[in-house]
Amino acid sequence: MRTGTTRLIATLAFFTLPAPAQAPERPTVLRVTTRLVEVSVIVHDKKGQPVGGLSRDDFELLDQGKPQQIHFFSEQSNRTPPAARKPLPANMFSNRPEYRYDVPTSVTVVLFDWLNAQFEDAAYARRQVVHFLEQVQPNDRVGIYALVDTGHLRVIHDFSSDAEELVRALQLFTGSIPRQLIPPERRAQVAAARGDAARVAGELENWLSESGREPARTDLENRVQETMTAIESIAHYLQRIPGRKNLIWVSSAFPSLIEWQERLRGGRVEFPLTFSYEINRATRALNDANVAIYPVDARGLVGNPAFTAAQQQPPFDSIAPELPWDSNLDNMKRVAELTGGRAFYDSNDIEGAMRGAISDSQVTYTLGYYPAHNKWDGRFHEIKVKVSRPGVTVRCRRGYFATPEAVADHDQIQRELFDAVWSPLDSTGLGVVVRVRRGQPGVLKLTLRLNAREVRFEQKDGRWMATLDVLTLQKNAAGLEVATSSQTAALKLRGETHDRALKWGLYLTKTVRLADGPGELRVVIRDRQSGSLGSVSISPLPGH
């Protein structure tokens, strides 16, 4: 990793106000620990049609069974025309949705998961996705992404309501062929369906042996981490788009919640492998961005091969609950419940499942509240929403984890910056506008404007303090890294300066020395107090 010559300066003085008389400062620290929890709610009548026109007073919201005051309320409809895009002047770039495209009131992302798909399932699901895209309506805003077998996220086409354009983009995308995920459990199913009990036992024992278990364990770990990173990147990208967002996750396997249960085989204990950290990070990012996941099983209609005409009773009753048709469907349901979506499985109507997900966005309500408990101890809090209308059904996410906001260590900060700088999607948790000017030959001068209200400030010793980590990375035309740099801006603002920043914005200036040749410059900013991310891609580079 080659480091470029850079400097980072925080500037706020667009005009000067006389400094007020200062009272003696006391060493005090003010921290804001109350958090706004937003819940997207769907209400249907007896015929399954969306119910619109409800008011705040029609809703009752419970957190762990206790009523909460609704501080924020809004109704969204996908029938509302998108807000017109605000044009940016030349040499200005931004990750804010209002500057990039006509801002929709709801969007749907189709994530085509090749990483966790069988080859035959992926081919069938692809045809079904094409049929679905051919029926896209003018009110729909659909984007198509792919998680390929290398673990990388690819943007096939960003949001559009043009059915022909979306279909053409998917048909032209070759990506990569999905890896053949044939775990020993699936081979055991096939053997059981054939009545080959001895082969079932042998393969399971081989899988539990050290030689077979470790590669499977490593592959599972990698797939979980890559899948969760991709989902988190999508959540960060969708965060500033208003209304409800749907993530239709088309896959053959849903490894995010898989656990290796403790078992005893021949005197050997296999300890569980869990992914609570990755799951909590991704789930929190989805909930913060108001994204509901709709897992769609690409396998279509799936039966239990152990119960067949040739097999009078399933072999090995003690291991039957661990077979993947149980765990896979449980994973789908749990992912959907945690985010307010629905799981679609055991059906060949993949196209209909995706249409059902979009239908959920016709009318949605967003309720925001500050939990009265104010206890962020990591426990799961159940959310229930009731509507004072007879005969309606209500659906929302099941709850949230009251995770404390621990200060990230150096390794975690670097990992989050690394993921953001290489993601094909910009993070929008911090809105950033970048003005680019040419300096001396081979030098760019960047002015970064942030909304100070999106930055977490703490008051200490009479100053408003915040810490921003800034990373820049330049890629060449082939997408390879040629130069990178990172800095930290420690802000200590007096009261009047902080007030001006809230009104006019927070500005950072940065000088970057470019490598030779065309390419792209990526700028990532991370708020160290809140963990919020903002990233902007600058391409083409001025002068190239």
Coordinates of C-alpha atoms in Angstrom, one line a residue, residues 11-525:
T11 CA -12.1 24.9 8.3
L12 CA -15.1 26.7 9.5
A13 CA -14.4 30.5 9.3
F14 CA -16.5 31.6 6.3
F15 CA -17.4 34.7 8.4
T16 CA -16.3 35.8 11.8
L17 CA -18.5 36.6 14.8
P18 CA -17.2 38.4 17.9
A19 CA -16.4 36.0 20.6
P20 CA -18.8 36.3 23.6
A21 CA -17.5 36.7 27.1
Q22 CA -16.5 33.4 28.4
A23 CA -17.5 32.1 31.8
P24 CA -15.0 30.0 33.7
E25 CA -14.8 26.6 32.2
R26 CA -15.5 23.5 34.2
P27 CA -14.3 20.0 33.3
T28 CA -17.7 18.6 32.3
V29 CA -18.6 16.0 29.7
L30 CA -22.0 15.8 28.0
R31 CA -22.9 12.6 26.2
V32 CA -26.1 11.8 24.4
T33 CA -27.1 8.2 25.1
T34 CA -30.7 8.3 24.0
R35 CA -31.2 6.7 20.6
L36 CA -34.0 7.0 18.2
V37 CA -35.4 3.6 17.1
E38 CA -37.3 3.6 13.8
V39 CA -39.8 0.9 12.9
S40 CA -41.2 0.4 9.4
V41 CA -44.8 -0.9 9.6
I42 CA -47.1 -2.4 7.0
V43 CA -50.9 -2.6 7.5
H44 CA -53.2 -4.8 5.4
D45 CA -56.9 -5.2 5.4
K46 CA -58.9 -8.5 5.3
K47 CA -58.3 -8.7 1.5
G48 CA -54.6 -8.2 1.8
Q49 CA -54.7 -4.7 0.5
P50 CA -52.5 -2.0 2.0
V51 CA -54.3 0.4 4.4
G52 CA -53.4 4.1 3.9
G53 CA -54.5 7.3 5.6
L54 CA -53.7 6.2 9.2
S55 CA -52.5 8.8 11.7
R56 CA -50.1 8.7 14.6
D57 CA -53.0 8.2 17.1
D58 CA -54.0 5.0 15.3
F59 CA -50.8 3.3 16.4
E60 CA -49.7 1.9 19.7
L61 CA -46.0 0.8 20.0
L62 CA -44.7 -1.5 22.7
D63 CA -41.1 -2.1 23.7
Q64 CA -40.7 -5.3 25.9
G65 CA -44.5 -4.9 26.5
K66 CA -44.3 -1.3 27.7
P67 CA -46.0 1.5 25.7
Q68 CA -43.7 4.0 24.1
Q69 CA -44.3 7.6 23.0
I70 CA -44.1 7.9 19.2
H71 CA -41.9 11.0 18.6
F72 CA -41.7 10.6 14.8
F73 CA -44.4 9.5 12.4
S74 CA -44.6 9.4 8.6
E75 CA -46.5 7.7 5.8
Q76 CA -44.9 6.7 2.5
S77 CA -46.3 5.4 -0.7
N78 CA -44.5 4.1 -3.8
R79 CA -47.1 6.0 -5.8
T80 CA -45.5 9.3 -4.8
P81 CA -43.4 10.5 -7.7
P82 CA -39.6 10.7 -6.9
A83 CA -38.2 14.0 -5.9
A84 CA -36.3 15.7 -8.7
R85 CA -32.5 15.5 -8.6
K86 CA -30.5 18.6 -7.7
P87 CA -27.7 19.2 -10.2
L88 CA -24.2 19.6 -8.9
P89 CA -21.7 22.1 -10.5
A90 CA -18.8 20.8 -12.4
N91 CA -16.0 19.1 -10.5
M92 CA -18.3 18.4 -7.5
F93 CA -19.2 14.9 -6.3
S94 CA -21.5 13.6 -3.6
N95 CA -22.9 10.5 -2.1
R96 CA -26.2 12.3 -1.2
P97 CA -29.1 10.7 -3.0
E98 CA -30.7 14.1 -3.9
Y99 CA -27.6 14.9 -6.0
R100 CA -27.2 11.5 -7.7
Y101 CA -30.7 10.5 -9.0
D102 CA -34.3 11.3 -8.7
V103 CA -35.0 10.3 -5.1
P104 CA -37.6 7.6 -4.8
T105 CA -39.9 7.0 -1.9
S106 CA -39.1 3.3 -1.8
V107 CA -36.6 1.0 -3.5
T108 CA -36.1 -2.7 -4.0
V109 CA -32.7 -4.3 -4.4
V110 CA -32.5 -7.8 -5.8
L111 CA -29.3 -9.5 -4.5
F112 CA -28.5 -12.4 -6.7
D113 CA -26.4 -14.6 -4.4
W114 CA -23.9 -16.7 -6.4
L115 CA -21.6 -17.2 -3.4
N116 CA -24.1 -19.4 -1.6
A117 CA -25.9 -20.9 -4.6
Q118 CA -25.7 -24.2 -6.3
F119 CA -25.1 -24.0 -10.1
E120 CA -28.5 -25.6 -11.1
D121 CA -30.3 -23.4 -8.5
A122 CA -28.7 -20.2 -9.8
A123 CA -29.6 -20.9 -13.4
Y124 CA -33.2 -21.5 -12.5
A125 CA -33.4 -18.4 -10.3
R126 CA -31.8 -16.3 -13.0
R127 CA -34.6 -17.1 -15.4
Q128 CA -37.2 -16.4 -12.7
V129 CA -35.5 -13.0 -11.9
V130 CA -35.7 -12.1 -15.7
H131 CA -39.4 -12.9 -15.7
F132 CA -39.9 -10.7 -12.7
L133 CA -37.9 -7.8 -14.2
E134 CA -40.0 -8.0 -17.3
Q135 CA -43.0 -7.0 -15.1
V136 CA -41.5 -4.0 -13.4
Q137 CA -44.0 -1.2 -13.1
P138 CA -43.4 2.5 -13.5
N139 CA -43.8 3.1 -9.8
D140 CA -41.1 0.5 -9.0
R141 CA -37.5 1.4 -8.4
V142 CA -35.4 -1.8 -8.7
G143 CA -31.7 -2.3 -8.5
I144 CA -29.8 -5.6 -9.3
Y145 CA -26.7 -6.6 -7.4
A146 CA -24.7 -9.9 -7.4
L147 CA -22.6 -11.5 -4.7
V148 CA -20.2 -13.5 -6.9
D149 CA -18.2 -16.6 -5.9
T150 CA -15.1 -14.6 -5.1
G151 CA -17.0 -12.9 -2.3
H152 CA -17.2 -9.5 -4.0
L153 CA -20.3 -7.5 -4.5
R154 CA -21.1 -6.4 -8.0
V155 CA -23.6 -3.7 -9.2
I156 CA -25.4 -5.1 -12.3
H157 CA -27.7 -2.1 -12.5
D158 CA -28.7 0.6 -10.1
F159 CA -32.2 1.8 -9.4
S160 CA -34.5 1.9 -12.4
S161 CA -38.1 1.4 -13.5
D162 CA -37.1 0.6 -17.1
A163 CA -37.9 -3.1 -17.4
E164 CA -36.0 -3.6 -20.7
E165 CA -32.9 -1.9 -19.4
L166 CA -32.9 -4.0 -16.2
V167 CA -33.4 -7.3 -18.2
R168 CA -30.7 -6.4 -20.7
A169 CA -28.2 -5.6 -17.9
L170 CA -28.8 -8.9 -16.2
Q171 CA -28.6 -10.9 -19.4
L172 CA -25.3 -9.2 -20.3
F173 CA -23.8 -9.7 -16.9
T174 CA -21.6 -12.8 -16.9
G175 CA -20.1 -12.4 -13.4
S176 CA -18.8 -15.8 -12.4
I177 CA -20.1 -19.3 -12.2
P178 CA -21.2 -20.1 -8.6
R179 CA -19.0 -22.4 -6.7
Q180 CA -20.3 -25.9 -6.3
L181 CA -21.4 -25.9 -2.7
I182 CA -22.1 -29.5 -2.0
P183 CA -21.6 -29.9 1.7
P184 CA -21.5 -33.4 3.3
E185 CA -25.0 -32.8 4.7
R186 CA -26.5 -32.5 1.2
R187 CA -24.7 -35.6 0.0
A188 CA -26.2 -37.4 3.1
Q189 CA -29.7 -36.3 2.0
V190 CA -29.2 -37.8 -1.4
A191 CA -27.9 -41.0 0.1
A192 CA -30.8 -41.2 2.5
A193 CA -33.3 -40.8 -0.4
R194 CA -31.7 -43.8 -2.0
G195 CA -32.0 -45.8 1.2
D196 CA -28.2 -46.0 1.5
A197 CA -28.1 -45.8 5.3
A198 CA -24.5 -47.0 5.5
R199 CA -23.3 -44.3 3.2
V200 CA -25.2 -41.7 5.2
A201 CA -23.4 -42.7 8.4
G202 CA -20.0 -42.9 6.7
E203 CA -20.2 -39.5 5.2
L204 CA -21.4 -37.8 8.4
E205 CA -18.6 -39.4 10.3
N206 CA -16.0 -38.3 7.7
W207 CA -17.4 -34.8 7.9
L208 CA -17.0 -34.8 11.7
S209 CA -13.4 -36.0 11.4
E210 CA -10.6 -33.4 11.7
S211 CA -9.5 -33.7 8.1
G212 CA -13.0 -33.0 6.7
R213 CA -14.3 -30.6 9.4
E214 CA -11.6 -27.9 9.3
P215 CA -12.0 -27.1 5.5
A216 CA -15.7 -27.0 5.9
R217 CA -15.4 -24.8 8.9
T218 CA -13.0 -22.4 7.2
D219 CA -15.3 -22.2 4.1
L220 CA -18.3 -21.4 6.3
E221 CA -16.5 -18.7 8.1
N222 CA -15.4 -17.0 4.9
R223 CA -18.8 -17.2 3.3
V224 CA -20.5 -15.8 6.4
Q225 CA -18.1 -12.9 6.7
E226 CA -18.3 -12.1 2.9
T227 CA -22.1 -12.3 2.9
M228 CA -22.5 -10.1 5.9
T229 CA -20.1 -7.5 4.6
A230 CA -22.0 -7.3 1.3
I231 CA -25.3 -6.9 3.1
E232 CA -23.9 -4.3 5.4
S233 CA -22.5 -2.4 2.3
I234 CA -26.0 -2.4 0.8
A235 CA -27.5 -1.1 4.0
H236 CA -25.0 1.7 4.2
Y237 CA -25.8 2.7 0.6
L238 CA -29.6 2.7 1.2
Q239 CA -29.4 4.6 4.5
R240 CA -30.3 8.1 3.3
I241 CA -33.0 7.0 0.8
P242 CA -36.4 7.8 2.4
G243 CA -39.2 5.3 3.0
R244 CA -39.1 1.6 3.1
K245 CA -36.3 -0.4 1.4
N246 CA -36.6 -4.0 0.4
L247 CA -33.6 -6.4 -0.1
I248 CA -34.7 -9.5 -2.0
W249 CA -32.0 -12.0 -1.2
V250 CA -32.1 -14.9 -3.8
S251 CA -30.0 -17.7 -2.6
S252 CA -29.7 -21.5 -2.1
A253 CA -28.3 -21.3 1.4
F254 CA -28.5 -18.6 4.1
P255 CA -25.3 -19.1 6.2
S256 CA -25.6 -15.9 8.3
L257 CA -27.2 -17.6 11.3
I258 CA -25.8 -21.1 11.0
E259 CA -24.3 -22.5 14.2
W260 CA -22.2 -25.6 14.6
Q261 CA -23.9 -27.3 17.5
E262 CA -21.9 -29.0 20.1
R263 CA -21.8 -32.7 19.5
L264 CA -20.1 -35.7 21.0
R265 CA -18.7 -38.2 18.4
G266 CA -16.4 -41.0 19.5
G267 CA -15.3 -39.1 22.6
R268 CA -14.6 -35.9 20.6
V269 CA -16.5 -32.7 21.4
E270 CA -17.1 -30.2 18.6
F271 CA -17.8 -26.7 19.9
P272 CA -20.2 -24.4 18.4
L273 CA -19.1 -21.8 15.9
T274 CA -21.3 -18.7 16.0
F275 CA -21.3 -15.4 14.1
S276 CA -23.1 -13.1 16.6
Y277 CA -20.7 -10.2 15.9
E278 CA -21.1 -10.2 12.1
I279 CA -24.9 -10.8 12.4
N280 CA -25.4 -8.0 15.0
R281 CA -23.4 -5.6 12.8
A282 CA -25.3 -6.4 9.7
T283 CA -28.7 -6.5 11.4
R284 CA -28.1 -3.1 13.1
A285 CA -27.0 -1.6 9.8
L286 CA -30.2 -2.9 8.1
N287 CA -32.4 -1.6 10.9
D288 CA -30.7 1.8 11.0
A289 CA -31.3 2.1 7.2
N290 CA -34.9 0.8 7.5
V291 CA -34.2 -2.2 5.2
A292 CA -36.3 -5.3 5.3
I293 CA -34.9 -8.6 4.0
Y294 CA -36.9 -10.9 1.9
P295 CA -35.0 -14.2 1.6
V296 CA -36.1 -16.2 -1.5
D297 CA -35.0 -19.8 -1.7
A298 CA -33.6 -20.3 -5.2
R299 CA -34.1 -24.1 -4.9
G300 CA -37.8 -23.7 -5.5
L301 CA -40.0 -26.6 -4.4
V302 CA -37.9 -28.7 -2.0
G303 CA -39.1 -31.9 -0.4
N304 CA -37.6 -33.9 2.4
P305 CA -35.7 -36.6 0.6
A306 CA -35.6 -38.7 3.8
F307 CA -39.4 -39.2 3.5
T308 CA -39.8 -40.9 0.2
A309 CA -41.8 -43.9 -1.1
A310 CA -38.6 -45.9 -1.1
Q311 CA -37.8 -44.9 2.5
Q312 CA -40.4 -46.0 5.0
Q313 CA -38.8 -44.1 7.9
P314 CA -36.0 -41.6 8.1
P315 CA -32.7 -43.1 9.1
F316 CA -30.8 -42.0 12.2
D317 CA -33.6 -40.1 14.0
S318 CA -31.0 -38.5 16.3
I319 CA -29.5 -36.5 13.4
A320 CA -32.7 -35.7 11.4
P321 CA -33.3 -32.3 13.0
E322 CA -29.9 -31.2 11.8
L323 CA -30.5 -31.8 8.2
P324 CA -30.3 -28.6 6.1
W325 CA -33.9 -28.2 5.0
D326 CA -34.7 -27.4 8.6
S327 CA -31.8 -25.2 9.4
N328 CA -31.8 -23.4 6.1
L329 CA -35.5 -22.5 6.4
D330 CA -35.1 -21.5 10.0
N331 CA -32.3 -19.1 9.0
M332 CA -34.5 -17.6 6.3
K333 CA -37.3 -17.0 8.8
R334 CA -35.1 -15.5 11.5
V335 CA -33.4 -13.1 9.0
A336 CA -36.8 -11.9 7.8
E337 CA -38.3 -11.5 11.2
L338 CA -35.4 -9.5 12.5
T339 CA -35.9 -6.9 9.7
G340 CA -39.6 -6.9 9.1
G341 CA -39.6 -8.9 5.8
R342 CA -41.0 -12.2 4.7
A343 CA -39.3 -15.5 3.8
F344 CA -40.4 -17.3 0.6
Y345 CA -39.5 -20.9 0.3
D346 CA -40.7 -24.3 -0.9
S347 CA -42.2 -22.8 -4.0
N348 CA -41.3 -22.6 -7.6
D349 CA -42.9 -19.2 -7.9
I350 CA -39.8 -17.1 -7.3
E351 CA -41.1 -14.4 -9.6
G352 CA -44.3 -14.2 -7.5
A353 CA -42.3 -14.0 -4.3
M354 CA -40.4 -11.0 -5.5
R355 CA -43.5 -9.3 -6.7
G356 CA -45.0 -9.8 -3.2
A357 CA -42.0 -8.1 -1.6
I358 CA -42.4 -5.0 -3.8
S359 CA -46.2 -5.0 -3.0
D360 CA -45.3 -4.5 0.6
S361 CA -43.9 -1.0 -0.3
Q362 CA -47.2 0.3 -1.7
V363 CA -48.0 2.0 1.7
T364 CA -45.7 2.0 4.7
Y365 CA -45.5 3.8 8.0
T366 CA -42.4 4.8 9.9
L367 CA -42.6 5.2 13.7
G368 CA -39.7 6.6 15.6
Y369 CA -39.3 6.5 19.4
Y370 CA -36.7 6.9 22.1
P371 CA -36.8 3.8 24.3
A372 CA -37.8 4.6 27.8
H373 CA -35.6 1.9 29.2
N374 CA -32.3 3.6 28.2
K375 CA -30.5 0.4 29.0
W376 CA -28.1 -0.7 26.2
D377 CA -27.0 -4.0 27.6
G378 CA -26.9 -6.0 24.4
R379 CA -30.2 -7.9 25.1
F380 CA -32.9 -8.4 22.5
H381 CA -35.9 -6.1 22.8
E382 CA -39.2 -7.3 21.3
I383 CA -41.3 -4.7 19.4
K384 CA -45.0 -4.9 18.9
V385 CA -47.2 -2.5 17.0
K386 CA -51.0 -2.4 17.3
V387 CA -53.4 -0.5 15.1
S388 CA -56.8 0.7 16.3
R389 CA -58.7 -0.6 13.2
P390 CA -60.7 -3.8 13.2
G391 CA -59.8 -6.6 10.9
V392 CA -56.3 -5.4 9.9
T393 CA -53.0 -7.3 10.1
V394 CA -49.8 -5.5 11.1
R395 CA -46.2 -6.5 10.2
C396 CA -43.0 -4.9 11.4
R397 CA -39.6 -6.1 12.5
R398 CA -39.6 -8.3 15.5
G399 CA -37.3 -6.2 17.6
Y400 CA -33.7 -5.0 18.0
F401 CA -30.6 -5.7 20.0
A402 CA -29.9 -3.0 22.6
T403 CA -26.2 -3.0 21.8
P404 CA -24.0 -0.6 23.7
E405 CA -22.0 1.8 21.7
A406 CA -18.5 0.6 22.5
V407 CA -15.6 2.6 21.1
A408 CA -14.1 0.7 18.2
D409 CA -10.4 -0.3 18.4
H410 CA -7.8 0.4 15.8
D411 CA -8.2 -2.9 14.0
Q412 CA -12.0 -2.5 13.8
I413 CA -11.7 1.1 12.4
Q414 CA -9.3 0.0 9.8
R415 CA -11.5 -3.0 8.8
E416 CA -14.5 -0.8 8.4
L417 CA -12.6 1.8 6.4
F418 CA -11.1 -1.0 4.2
D419 CA -14.6 -2.4 3.5
A420 CA -16.0 1.0 2.6
V421 CA -13.2 2.1 0.4
W422 CA -13.4 -1.1 -1.7
S423 CA -17.1 -1.5 -1.8
P424 CA -18.7 -0.8 -5.2
L425 CA -21.4 1.2 -3.3
D426 CA -21.0 4.5 -1.6
S427 CA -21.9 4.7 2.1
T428 CA -24.4 7.4 2.9
G429 CA -24.5 7.4 6.7
L430 CA -22.5 10.7 6.5
G431 CA -23.6 12.9 3.6
V432 CA -20.5 14.3 1.9
V433 CA -20.1 16.8 -1.0
V434 CA -16.6 17.1 -2.4
R435 CA -15.3 20.0 -4.5
V436 CA -12.2 19.1 -6.6
R437 CA -9.8 21.7 -7.9
R438 CA -6.5 21.4 -9.7
G439 CA -3.4 22.6 -7.9
Q440 CA 0.2 22.2 -9.0
P441 CA 0.8 19.6 -11.7
G442 CA -0.3 16.2 -10.3
V443 CA -2.0 17.7 -7.3
L444 CA -5.7 17.8 -6.4
K445 CA -7.2 20.1 -3.8
L446 CA -10.3 18.7 -2.1
T447 CA -12.9 20.6 -0.1
L448 CA -15.2 18.2 1.8
R449 CA -18.5 19.5 3.2
L450 CA -20.4 17.5 5.8
N451 CA -23.7 18.2 7.6
A452 CA -22.5 18.8 11.1
R453 CA -25.8 17.5 12.5
E454 CA -24.9 14.1 11.2
V455 CA -21.6 14.1 13.2
R456 CA -21.7 12.9 16.8
F457 CA -20.3 15.8 19.0
E458 CA -19.5 15.5 22.7
Q459 CA -19.2 18.5 25.0
K460 CA -16.1 18.5 27.1
D461 CA -14.4 21.2 29.0
G462 CA -16.4 23.9 27.2
R463 CA -15.6 22.5 23.7
W464 CA -17.6 20.5 21.2
M465 CA -15.5 17.5 20.3
A466 CA -15.6 15.0 17.5
T467 CA -13.1 12.7 15.7
L468 CA -13.2 12.0 12.0
D469 CA -11.1 9.3 10.3
V470 CA -10.4 10.1 6.6
L471 CA -9.1 7.6 4.1
T472 CA -8.4 8.2 0.4
L473 CA -7.5 5.6 -2.1
Q474 CA -6.6 6.0 -5.8
K475 CA -7.2 3.2 -8.2
N476 CA -5.8 2.9 -11.7
A477 CA -7.9 2.2 -14.8
A478 CA -7.7 -1.6 -14.0
G479 CA -9.2 -1.0 -10.5
L480 CA -5.9 -1.7 -8.7
E481 CA -4.6 0.4 -5.8
V482 CA -1.9 2.8 -6.7
A483 CA -1.8 5.3 -3.7
T484 CA -3.6 5.6 -0.3
S485 CA -3.4 7.8 2.7
S486 CA -5.2 8.2 6.0
Q487 CA -5.5 10.9 8.6
T488 CA -7.5 11.7 11.7
A489 CA -9.2 15.1 12.3
A490 CA -9.7 15.8 16.0
L491 CA -12.2 18.7 16.2
K492 CA -12.4 20.9 19.3
L493 CA -15.0 23.6 18.6
R494 CA -16.0 26.5 20.8
G495 CA -19.7 27.1 21.2
E496 CA -20.1 29.8 18.5
T497 CA -18.0 27.9 16.0
H498 CA -20.1 24.7 16.7
D499 CA -23.3 26.8 16.1
R500 CA -21.9 28.1 12.8
A501 CA -21.0 24.5 11.7
L502 CA -24.6 23.3 12.5
K503 CA -25.9 26.1 10.3
W504 CA -23.5 26.2 7.4
G505 CA -21.8 22.9 7.4
L506 CA -18.4 21.4 8.5
Y507 CA -15.6 21.8 6.0
L508 CA -12.4 19.8 5.6
T509 CA -9.7 20.6 3.1
K510 CA -7.3 18.0 1.8
T511 CA -4.5 17.9 -0.8
V512 CA -3.8 14.7 -2.7
R513 CA -0.9 14.0 -5.0
L514 CA -2.1 11.9 -7.9
A515 CA -0.3 8.9 -9.5
D516 CA 0.2 8.9 -13.2
G517 CA -2.6 7.8 -15.5
P518 CA -6.4 7.8 -15.4
G519 CA -8.3 6.2 -12.6
E520 CA -10.7 6.8 -9.7
L521 CA -10.2 8.5 -6.3
R522 CA -12.3 7.1 -3.3
V523 CA -12.8 9.3 -0.2
V524 CA -14.1 7.7 3.0
I525 CA -15.0 9.5 6.2

